[in-house]
Amino acid sequence: MKIVLDGMGGDNAPFEIVKGAVEASKETEYQICIVGKEDQIKAELENYKYDPEKIKIVHAEEVITNEDSPVKAIKRKKESSMVKGLTMVKEGEGDLFVSAGNTGALVVGSRMILGRINGIDRPALASIYPVLGEKACLLVDAGASSEAKPHNLLEYGTMGSIYVEKVLGRPQPKVGLVNLGVEEGKGTTVTKAAFKQLSQAPINFIGNVEAREVPAGACDVIVCDGFVGNVILKLTEGLAWSILKLLKKKFLDGLKAKIGALFLKDKLGELKNEFDYSEYGGAPILGVEGPVVKMHGSSNAKAVKNTILKGIPYAQEGVVDIIKNAITDLEEIIASEQ
Amino acid sequence: MKIVLDGMGGDNAPFEIVKGAVEASKETEYQICIVGKEDQIKAELENYKYDPEKIKIVHAEEVITNEDSPVKAIKRKKESSMVKGLTMVKEGEGDLFVSAGNTGALVVGSRMILGRINGIDRPALASIYPVLGEKACLLVDAGASSEAKPHNLLEYGTMGSIYVEKVLGRPQPKVGLVNLGVEEGKGTTVTKAAFKQLSQAPINFIGNVEAREVPAGACDVIVCDGFVGNVILKLTEGLAWSILKLLKKKFLDGLKAKIGALFLKDKLGELKNEFDYSEYGGAPILGVEGPVVKMHGSSNAKAVKNTILKGIPYAQEGVVDIIKNAITDLEEIIASEQ
């Protein structure tokens, strides 16, 4: 198996990317192939001890930046590390593509270069969602599409369930649909129809979940359209940040508070770590003809290492093929609804 | 002016409702008319000293519960405290209706009994949203409708702006549209069209806001459809609860932490209070022919008192008439878009 890594994607490329690759390489038998500007990557690699048989470089002249428009970038920057990396997976020269680059371009590129799995209408971006003090869960769709039809939500739930089972190693993952209330009749025309379709899918669908229950770990797979997914992820980030900021302010307000905060220093550090969910790995793109994992743009070496290592089962367990095999069931459900 | 209070709505009725009314009555010159089961309300009132000229009872035989289906309840329970209270406002026997009862029934009842303001397509429920350590803002729609067309979002933004200015007393409130990104071209077909319409409205529209910015107080009026509004409110509640629970657990873990927590006891209490936003008053229903304010089902006497007192300007400032006057502007914007 060969892992293809976008050497130029993200805020800290290539420095942290290369460092993370070297660290990952010590913990896996597989070869890691870093795609990007050869001179820069070579220069970074010289700072480390590594097995040259296990880390290779593939030169790519161009870089897709966060400012690039996704579709244009994929169409025009043929020599970019992202396009070249995806093409390697497409052509069987790699088994997994990992990138910290432009999210939109990675989603579009996966769809255009690898192609949609036949029968999947909308590939999705799935994101790890933190459940404080517990196992994280998977949110699908995290924003690959802003709107969704009922059968898209059915696809999201099914693909998410397969991923959580095979990659996160959690059997019979609980799949929940974000909705206004737990009762079946609740929600929009889309969520009502999606509830019916998800109920018939060969997954452990637990029904509607209210947003209130999501941070407490109501389910392993959170299903929602990309707009709502974006709101859930960003609001969580913003609110956690606001609360931590307020805590800090309160805990520095007066001598008594400062003494207390000193005693609690370790615990406050732990609290911050609860929101560092890089240890769970990156965000897979589901529904395309090859395993692709997105990592956060600001990933450091540790996050790069974790994303690579935790992403391996996406390729190794044949998740793409399992999704393909599930299509027939989904098509029957969708047909029976129309 | 006469305030009409639903004596039977909410989890703590009539006990906390009556207590709150008595407390509010000491701080306002207006008469409060409690609608509900006369014997029960009378019995509660006997526990307090109050001015019998300022607190009156109107008997209502029936009660709409949270288990009642909204439309059926409003149509069939003609003798309920909610239907009777709304009818009093409709007939000019009251100027403001305040209830802690079934939210769906209150929204439906306001629409059916008071009627929509001519030209407003969808009345909305507006909810106070906490901004930690700062002034709270207003979220419209908090769930009166699960779906919204662009012109509904235009209505929400305009009505919310008027309410924040006149009732919360904040001039030129900043109105933001919840969207996937700040750029104009972002979002769904609905949010894109709503952006254009809101840009033309006679309000201080600051453009798109990402969910990440909402808890930090990006704007005074948060505009979104009722589904997204529900997600924002409930996720905030759930996440704050999860974080506080985790804090508590961490701060009780080990002697050192316990000592620290002891020093920080006051501060932790303050933190909890940040999420008690009953001091900002209840959630107004906007776009109907009379001022109606919903308070939380679990409201205690303090929340009841605050909702009544903070709700007075909704009636006193003539917010319903100001919304009516704004309709012409909105109609022109909507017409020009079609």
XYZ file of C-alpha atoms in Angstrom:
676
model
C 0.000 0.000 0.000
C 1.173 3.487 -0.823
C 0.001 6.677 0.880
C 0.017 9.838 -1.224
C 0.484 13.051 0.751
C -0.091 16.578 -0.511
C 3.187 18.223 0.477
C 2.054 21.754 -0.351
C -1.461 21.989 1.179
C -2.270 23.903 4.357
C -0.898 26.846 6.296
C 2.240 25.079 7.497
C 3.354 23.353 4.297
C 5.757 21.927 3.575
C 7.450 22.144 7.015
C 4.849 20.472 9.259
C 3.638 18.166 6.481
C 7.084 16.696 5.927
C 7.759 16.438 9.657
C 4.435 14.642 10.150
C 5.204 12.275 7.281
C 8.537 11.339 8.830
C 6.867 10.688 12.173
C 4.061 8.648 10.592
C 6.579 6.664 8.598
C 8.078 5.316 11.818
C 4.739 3.834 12.785
C 3.617 2.282 9.524
C 5.136 -0.212 7.115
C 3.629 1.583 4.122
C 5.426 3.918 1.802
C 4.518 7.598 1.961
C 4.831 9.530 -1.228
C 5.004 13.312 -0.756
C 3.809 15.281 -3.779
C 5.037 18.850 -4.172
C 7.977 21.088 -4.982
C 10.880 18.671 -4.929
C 13.584 21.101 -3.792
C 11.519 22.387 -0.874
C 10.452 18.937 0.290
C 13.999 17.568 -0.096
C 15.345 20.456 1.967
C 12.820 19.750 4.726
C 13.519 16.028 4.686
C 17.210 16.693 5.242
C 16.376 17.824 8.763
C 15.256 14.329 9.747
C 16.444 10.748 9.898
C 14.149 8.577 7.806
C 14.121 5.432 5.670
C 14.480 6.605 2.028
C 12.681 3.461 0.875
C 9.610 4.509 2.851
C 9.432 8.207 1.977
C 9.498 9.224 -1.667
C 8.990 12.558 -3.401
C 6.963 13.152 -6.548
C 7.585 16.583 -8.003
C 4.668 18.919 -8.643
C 5.368 22.391 -9.956
C 2.136 24.144 -8.964
C 0.272 24.777 -5.718
C -3.481 25.226 -5.206
C -3.984 27.905 -2.549
C -6.974 28.700 -0.349
C -7.625 31.750 -2.489
C -8.092 29.630 -5.628
C -11.609 28.990 -6.876
C -12.078 25.192 -6.558
C -13.360 24.307 -10.026
C -10.955 26.612 -11.861
C -8.012 25.407 -9.782
C -8.666 21.732 -10.499
C -9.216 22.399 -14.214
C -6.261 24.701 -14.745
C -3.571 23.727 -12.272
C -2.842 20.321 -13.771
C 0.666 20.363 -12.340
C -0.472 21.079 -8.768
C 0.317 18.717 -5.906
C -3.398 18.170 -5.349
C -4.278 17.274 -8.932
C -1.183 15.092 -9.265
C -1.845 13.297 -5.982
C -5.483 12.579 -6.835
C -4.419 11.378 -10.278
C -1.944 8.953 -8.698
C -4.771 7.374 -6.692
C -6.980 7.321 -9.787
C -4.291 5.485 -11.744
C -3.501 2.974 -9.035
C -0.145 4.509 -8.161
C -1.406 5.319 -4.680
C -4.049 3.940 -2.326
C -4.938 6.906 -0.135
C -4.672 10.648 -0.667
C -4.221 12.980 2.302
C -4.247 16.776 1.982
C -4.450 19.870 4.189
C -5.156 22.039 1.142
C -8.175 24.014 -0.123
C -11.241 22.044 1.047
C -13.478 23.044 -1.834
C -10.816 22.135 -4.374
C -10.234 18.768 -2.709
C -13.955 17.947 -2.820
C -14.286 19.093 -6.428
C -11.021 17.386 -7.412
C -12.065 14.102 -5.828
C -15.335 14.212 -7.748
C -13.765 15.265 -11.060
C -10.585 13.186 -11.010
C -11.545 10.049 -9.070
C -15.206 10.273 -10.009
C -18.367 9.649 -8.031
C -19.134 6.078 -7.061
C -21.767 4.915 -9.519
C -25.144 5.309 -7.813
C -24.036 7.951 -5.312
C -25.648 11.255 -6.237
C -23.622 13.514 -3.932
C -20.260 12.728 -2.395
C -19.937 14.188 1.097
C -17.299 15.597 3.368
C -17.463 13.923 6.750
C -16.009 15.653 9.770
C -15.058 14.383 13.197
C -17.246 16.040 15.835
C -15.950 16.231 19.418
C -18.032 14.646 22.146
C -16.543 16.025 25.355
C -14.911 13.382 27.481
C -16.190 10.631 25.179
C -15.534 9.132 21.766
C -15.913 11.610 18.936
C -18.559 11.077 16.279
C -18.775 11.679 12.535
C -20.832 14.481 10.995
C -21.964 14.043 7.369
C -22.231 16.357 5.387
C -19.770 18.912 6.702
C -20.243 21.184 3.711
C -19.510 19.424 0.408
C -22.985 20.516 -0.776
C -25.061 23.267 0.792
C -28.423 21.693 -0.034
C -29.563 18.079 0.170
C -32.462 15.996 -1.102
C -33.841 13.160 1.039
C -31.843 10.508 -0.847
C -28.642 12.497 -0.299
C -29.247 12.289 3.442
C -29.830 8.545 3.016
C -26.477 8.287 1.249
C -24.754 10.344 3.954
C -26.095 8.134 6.739
C -25.158 4.926 4.987
C -21.654 6.006 3.984
C -21.020 7.501 7.428
C -22.113 4.286 9.109
C -19.741 2.215 6.964
C -16.861 4.594 7.658
C -17.370 4.674 11.432
C -17.624 0.891 11.565
C -14.619 0.121 9.361
C -12.293 3.037 10.048
C -13.140 4.107 13.601
C -13.768 0.454 14.489
C -17.134 0.952 16.127
C -19.623 -1.839 15.321
C -23.264 -0.991 14.608
C -22.774 2.760 14.801
C -25.842 4.731 15.841
C -26.987 6.984 13.002
C -29.128 10.028 13.858
C -30.819 12.643 11.668
C -30.561 16.243 12.893
C -34.102 17.516 13.182
C -36.396 19.912 15.040
C -37.679 17.249 17.386
C -37.389 13.536 17.984
C -40.851 12.577 16.703
C -41.069 11.127 13.187
C -43.425 13.812 11.871
C -41.091 16.690 12.747
C -39.098 18.843 10.377
C -39.053 20.019 6.803
C -40.378 18.110 3.793
C -36.790 16.986 3.203
C -36.083 15.694 6.702
C -39.467 13.977 6.898
C -38.793 12.054 3.688
C -35.194 11.353 4.726
C -36.434 9.895 8.020
C -38.499 7.350 6.074
C -35.634 6.419 3.778
C -33.068 6.132 6.580
C -35.502 3.919 8.521
C -35.336 1.373 5.699
C -31.567 1.445 5.251
C -29.448 -1.480 6.497
C -27.946 0.703 9.246
C -28.591 1.282 12.923
C -30.804 4.348 12.417
C -31.923 5.691 15.799
C -34.213 8.369 14.358
C -34.189 12.124 14.766
C -31.786 13.839 17.128
C -32.135 17.407 18.331
C -29.071 19.641 18.081
C -29.105 19.832 21.885
C -28.172 16.128 22.107
C -25.348 16.238 19.571
C -22.517 17.447 21.867
C -23.511 14.866 24.474
C -22.891 12.038 22.015
C -26.429 11.077 21.030
C -25.145 9.157 18.020
C -22.003 7.997 16.198
C -23.046 9.386 12.834
C -24.767 12.779 12.647
C -26.667 13.211 9.382
C -27.573 16.664 8.078
C -27.274 18.797 4.951
C -24.037 20.679 4.390
C -25.500 24.017 5.458
C -26.612 22.697 8.840
C -23.363 20.711 9.134
C -21.380 23.881 8.607
C -23.465 25.679 11.248
C -22.960 22.847 13.756
C -19.192 22.679 13.264
C -18.561 26.412 13.224
C -20.938 27.239 16.059
C -19.275 24.572 18.205
C -15.878 26.060 17.475
C -17.057 29.617 18.113
C -18.945 28.830 21.282
C -16.154 26.725 22.790
C -13.765 29.555 22.067
C -16.105 32.130 23.643
C -16.567 30.021 26.762
C -12.823 29.383 27.183
C -12.141 33.090 26.704
C -14.718 34.010 29.311
C -13.314 31.390 31.705
C -9.862 32.852 31.319
C -11.151 36.357 31.959
C -13.070 35.315 35.054
C -10.168 33.262 36.395
C -7.814 36.223 36.170
C -10.271 38.573 37.850
C -8.968 39.152 41.382
C -6.321 37.524 43.548
C -8.568 34.773 44.884
C -9.523 33.677 41.392
C -5.902 33.773 40.260
C -4.856 31.466 43.094
C -7.660 29.067 42.204
C -6.674 29.127 38.555
C -3.102 28.270 39.518
C -4.311 25.117 41.254
C -6.409 24.257 38.207
C -3.782 24.963 35.570
C -3.435 21.315 34.483
C -7.174 20.814 34.341
C -7.692 23.944 32.253
C -5.046 22.654 29.856
C -6.891 19.342 29.637
C -10.089 21.199 28.867
C -8.478 22.926 25.915
C -7.225 19.569 24.648
C -10.782 18.269 24.534
C -11.260 20.447 21.487
C -8.073 19.257 19.823
C -9.548 16.315 18.016
C -6.689 15.810 15.600
C -6.025 12.510 17.343
C -9.158 11.141 15.690
C -7.766 11.724 12.232
C -8.968 13.848 9.336
C -12.204 14.335 7.456
C -12.869 11.710 4.782
C -14.511 12.507 1.474
C -17.115 9.782 1.018
C -18.775 8.617 -2.178
C -15.847 8.996 -4.553
C -13.859 6.258 -6.299
C -10.910 6.301 -3.940
C -10.006 7.121 -0.346
C -9.330 10.816 0.236
C -8.862 12.438 3.627
C -8.851 16.163 4.331
C -6.944 17.473 7.308
C -7.302 20.886 8.911
C -5.498 23.684 7.090
C -3.581 24.572 10.231
C -2.463 20.994 10.947
C 0.837 20.602 12.745
C 3.124 17.584 12.424
C 1.234 15.643 15.082
C -2.079 16.175 13.267
C -0.449 15.199 9.962
C 0.901 12.016 11.499
C -2.463 11.142 13.049
C -4.383 11.863 9.870
C -2.108 9.587 7.859
C -2.158 6.723 10.355
C -5.871 6.940 11.152
C -6.659 7.238 7.450
C -5.012 3.948 6.495
C -8.058 1.777 7.279
C -10.122 3.873 4.813
C -7.981 2.226 2.099
C -7.071 -1.023 3.840
C -10.597 -2.052 4.806
C -11.905 -1.485 1.302
C -14.427 1.133 2.398
C -14.948 2.335 -1.185
C -15.943 -1.188 -2.262
C -18.215 -1.651 0.728
C -20.007 1.589 -0.175
C -20.354 0.320 -3.765
C -21.940 -2.885 -2.505
C -24.408 -0.942 -0.398
C -25.708 1.004 -3.398
C -28.230 -1.640 -4.467
C -29.998 -1.425 -1.107
C -30.125 2.352 -1.357
C -31.451 2.330 -4.892
C -34.309 0.066 -3.854
C -35.238 2.371 -0.983
C -35.134 5.478 -3.182
C -37.167 3.776 -5.950
C -39.839 2.607 -3.490
C -40.282 6.187 -2.256
C -40.914 7.683 -5.683
C -52.197 49.725 29.256
C -53.190 46.257 30.352
C -50.903 43.220 30.339
C -52.564 39.843 29.804
C -50.746 36.917 31.385
C -51.374 33.233 30.690
C -51.732 31.896 34.226
C -51.723 28.229 33.201
C -48.828 27.952 30.717
C -45.475 26.378 31.527
C -44.101 23.763 33.875
C -44.492 25.845 37.019
C -47.983 27.240 36.521
C -49.771 28.719 38.225
C -47.383 28.994 41.233
C -44.362 30.743 39.648
C -46.530 32.656 37.175
C -48.626 34.254 39.893
C -45.568 34.966 42.043
C -43.843 36.607 39.058
C -46.934 38.670 38.303
C -47.049 39.975 41.864
C -43.368 40.911 41.692
C -43.752 42.588 38.289
C -46.784 44.475 39.522
C -44.624 46.264 42.090
C -42.449 47.668 39.329
C -45.010 48.773 36.779
C -48.019 51.053 36.888
C -49.939 48.842 34.450
C -52.620 46.377 35.342
C -51.798 42.683 34.975
C -54.656 40.422 34.104
C -54.006 36.739 34.851
C -56.075 34.380 32.701
C -56.681 30.859 34.013
C -58.478 28.731 36.539
C -59.860 31.290 38.929
C -59.810 29.171 42.081
C -56.191 28.109 41.593
C -54.960 31.595 40.780
C -56.920 33.120 43.649
C -55.425 30.560 46.043
C -51.921 31.423 44.838
C -52.558 35.161 45.077
C -53.594 34.770 48.706
C -49.960 34.015 49.542
C -48.877 37.515 48.605
C -49.523 41.148 49.369
C -50.624 42.931 46.199
C -52.750 45.792 44.956
C -56.102 44.272 43.861
C -56.593 47.148 41.437
C -53.419 46.150 39.617
C -53.851 42.373 39.475
C -57.068 40.946 38.099
C -58.168 37.429 37.255
C -60.082 36.355 34.160
C -61.405 32.837 34.457
C -60.532 30.252 31.790
C -61.765 26.708 32.233
C -59.349 24.897 29.895
C -55.572 24.519 29.654
C -53.473 23.918 26.539
C -50.663 21.548 27.491
C -47.346 20.813 25.786
C -48.768 17.515 24.596
C -51.561 19.237 22.649
C -51.237 19.527 18.889
C -51.017 23.304 18.220
C -53.663 23.705 15.509
C -56.166 21.364 17.156
C -55.651 22.973 20.550
C -56.289 26.493 19.276
C -59.339 25.383 17.291
C -60.910 23.212 19.977
C -59.885 24.612 23.331
C -61.823 27.876 23.013
C -62.023 28.185 26.797
C -58.292 27.815 27.327
C -56.221 30.518 29.010
C -54.164 30.908 25.819
C -57.100 31.346 23.435
C -58.892 33.650 25.865
C -55.770 35.746 26.459
C -55.051 36.173 22.759
C -58.703 37.028 22.144
C -58.523 39.764 24.787
C -55.612 41.384 22.925
C -57.456 40.953 19.628
C -60.529 42.709 21.041
C -58.597 45.532 22.622
C -59.166 44.328 26.183
C -55.420 43.864 26.596
C -52.270 45.342 25.050
C -49.682 42.582 25.476
C -49.994 38.823 25.895
C -47.339 36.876 27.787
C -47.319 33.066 28.017
C -45.001 30.228 29.083
C -47.265 27.675 27.393
C -46.980 25.408 24.324
C -44.773 27.338 21.850
C -46.325 25.869 18.716
C -49.820 26.651 19.960
C -48.821 30.214 20.855
C -47.396 30.781 17.354
C -50.431 29.240 15.658
C -52.818 30.998 18.014
C -51.208 34.374 17.417
C -51.532 33.849 13.674
C -55.096 32.540 13.803
C -56.570 34.785 16.472
C -54.662 38.055 16.097
C -53.919 37.500 12.420
C -50.817 38.155 10.347
C -49.892 41.758 9.667
C -51.086 42.460 6.146
C -48.075 42.031 3.855
C -46.076 39.781 6.187
C -45.971 36.295 4.701
C -44.616 34.452 7.734
C -44.699 35.628 11.323
C -41.591 34.587 13.237
C -40.574 33.619 16.722
C -37.584 35.659 17.817
C -35.372 34.398 20.580
C -32.787 36.102 22.741
C -29.350 34.611 22.055
C -26.665 34.934 24.748
C -23.435 36.676 23.848
C -21.077 35.790 26.671
C -20.029 38.770 28.732
C -21.788 41.142 26.319
C -25.248 42.276 25.319
C -27.441 39.457 24.065
C -28.743 39.504 20.514
C -31.977 38.463 18.822
C -32.292 35.370 16.625
C -35.101 35.314 14.036
C -36.591 32.772 13.225
C -36.273 30.548 16.258
C -38.595 27.941 14.806
C -42.012 29.363 13.908
C -41.512 27.914 10.389
C -39.023 25.215 9.478
C -38.452 26.468 5.935
C -38.040 29.992 4.604
C -38.072 31.706 1.235
C -35.775 34.682 0.583
C -38.512 37.225 1.295
C -39.245 35.536 4.628
C -35.626 36.127 5.633
C -36.047 39.747 4.530
C -39.097 40.016 6.786
C -37.238 38.408 9.696
C -34.321 40.815 9.399
C -36.549 43.864 9.171
C -38.873 42.906 12.023
C -35.926 41.863 14.194
C -34.197 45.166 13.573
C -37.283 47.126 14.590
C -37.713 45.025 17.747
C -34.082 45.360 18.864
C -34.168 49.096 18.293
C -37.483 49.797 19.999
C -37.638 47.144 22.710
C -33.999 46.432 23.550
C -33.206 50.116 22.954
C -30.245 49.622 20.670
C -30.115 52.116 17.774
C -29.139 50.963 14.273
C -28.892 47.284 15.199
C -26.483 45.254 13.076
C -28.395 42.616 11.100
C -26.473 39.554 9.862
C -27.525 36.600 7.708
C -26.258 33.175 8.847
C -24.397 31.698 5.915
C -21.557 29.374 4.899
C -19.090 32.188 4.428
C -18.953 35.963 4.539
C -18.676 36.519 0.768
C -21.865 37.571 -1.047
C -21.850 34.594 -3.443
C -21.858 31.981 -0.640
C -24.686 29.715 0.387
C -27.852 28.164 -0.940
C -30.122 29.624 -3.597
C -32.271 30.933 -0.739
C -29.503 32.650 1.232
C -28.011 34.140 -1.922
C -31.328 35.731 -2.875
C -31.992 36.791 0.720
C -28.607 38.530 0.821
C -29.651 40.698 -2.126
C -33.014 41.552 -0.622
C -31.614 42.333 2.833
C -28.993 44.580 1.224
C -31.800 46.782 -0.082
C -33.808 46.919 3.131
C -33.840 50.090 5.249
C -31.833 48.357 7.978
C -28.181 48.159 9.008
C -27.468 44.898 7.146
C -23.852 43.882 7.692
C -23.953 40.918 5.303
C -23.320 37.240 5.914
C -22.113 35.944 9.268
C -20.622 32.518 9.843
C -21.991 30.485 12.740
C -18.534 30.738 14.339
C -19.016 34.500 14.847
C -22.497 34.302 16.336
C -21.555 33.556 19.985
C -18.953 36.334 19.888
C -21.656 38.893 19.109
C -21.107 39.488 15.400
C -24.492 41.155 15.106
C -27.554 42.305 17.045
C -30.059 40.479 14.845
C -29.230 36.978 13.578
C -31.335 36.066 10.545
C -31.861 32.425 9.553
C -34.645 29.972 8.754
C -36.405 28.264 11.638
C -34.560 24.971 11.148
C -31.144 26.585 11.402
C -32.397 28.815 14.236
C -33.506 25.761 16.161
C -30.115 24.122 15.584
C -28.270 27.247 16.778
C -30.339 27.628 19.949
C -30.371 23.964 20.916
C -26.734 23.302 20.062
C -25.720 26.306 22.154
C -27.731 24.994 25.068
C -26.373 21.451 24.682
C -22.778 22.461 24.227
C -22.763 24.922 27.124
C -24.226 22.211 29.307
C -21.616 19.672 28.147
C -18.761 22.080 28.793
C -20.023 23.033 32.260
C -20.485 19.348 33.106
C -16.963 18.548 31.984
C -15.586 21.522 33.936
C -17.304 20.278 37.059
C -15.918 16.780 36.563
C -12.389 18.044 36.005
C -12.549 20.443 38.924
C -13.530 17.664 41.295
C -10.808 15.340 40.052
C -8.098 15.279 42.743
C -7.391 17.325 45.842
C -5.423 20.035 44.052
C -8.253 20.654 41.618
C -10.800 20.682 44.433
C -8.848 23.358 46.288
C -8.646 25.414 43.112
C -12.359 25.022 42.502
C -13.063 26.245 46.027
C -11.204 29.478 45.305
C -13.140 29.840 42.056
C -16.576 29.043 43.430
C -17.978 32.546 42.878
C -16.564 32.748 39.372
C -18.022 29.388 38.410
C -21.376 30.558 39.670
C -21.068 33.694 37.538
C -20.265 31.533 34.540
C -23.480 29.604 34.966
C -25.408 32.871 35.179
C -24.089 33.892 31.768
C -26.470 31.327 30.312
C -29.405 32.519 32.361
C -30.643 35.104 29.942
C -34.094 35.487 31.441
C -33.052 38.991 32.413
C -33.305 39.963 28.747
C -36.967 39.033 28.627
C -38.885 36.527 26.542
C -39.168 35.641 22.884
C -41.493 37.906 20.895
C -43.705 36.647 18.112
C -43.212 39.134 15.286
C -45.458 39.808 12.313
C -48.822 39.350 14.006
C -51.471 41.985 14.789
C -50.593 42.387 18.437
C -47.695 42.061 20.859
C -47.175 38.485 22.088
C -44.201 37.294 24.110
C -43.289 33.676 24.791
C -41.333 32.827 27.894
C -39.467 29.607 28.588
C -41.652 26.719 29.750
C -39.575 26.307 32.887
C -39.678 29.995 33.829
C -39.498 30.787 37.514
C -41.002 33.883 39.139
C -37.940 36.003 38.349
C -38.134 35.070 34.655
C -41.876 35.749 34.633
C -41.315 39.175 36.171
C -38.548 40.024 33.694
C -40.539 38.830 30.694
C -43.482 40.984 31.669
C -41.437 44.117 32.382
C -39.123 43.770 29.386
C -42.086 42.991 27.136
C -43.914 46.263 27.904
C -42.059 48.314 25.239
C -43.250 45.837 22.568
C -46.718 47.280 23.189
C -45.780 50.750 24.405
C -43.462 51.680 21.524
C -46.027 50.641 18.935
C -43.758 48.024 17.377
C -46.680 46.395 15.535
C -47.486 49.696 13.824
C -43.846 50.352 12.977
C -43.661 46.928 11.305
C -46.839 47.754 9.353
C -45.262 50.971 8.130
C -42.158 49.118 6.972
C -44.163 46.783 4.750
C -44.232 49.116 1.737
C -40.435 49.167 1.578
C -40.310 45.380 1.763
C -42.935 44.914 -0.920
C -40.942 47.086 -3.288
C -37.780 45.061 -2.692
C -39.575 41.749 -3.191
C -41.326 42.991 -6.358
C -38.050 44.217 -7.857
C -36.488 40.796 -7.353
C -39.183 38.909 -9.195
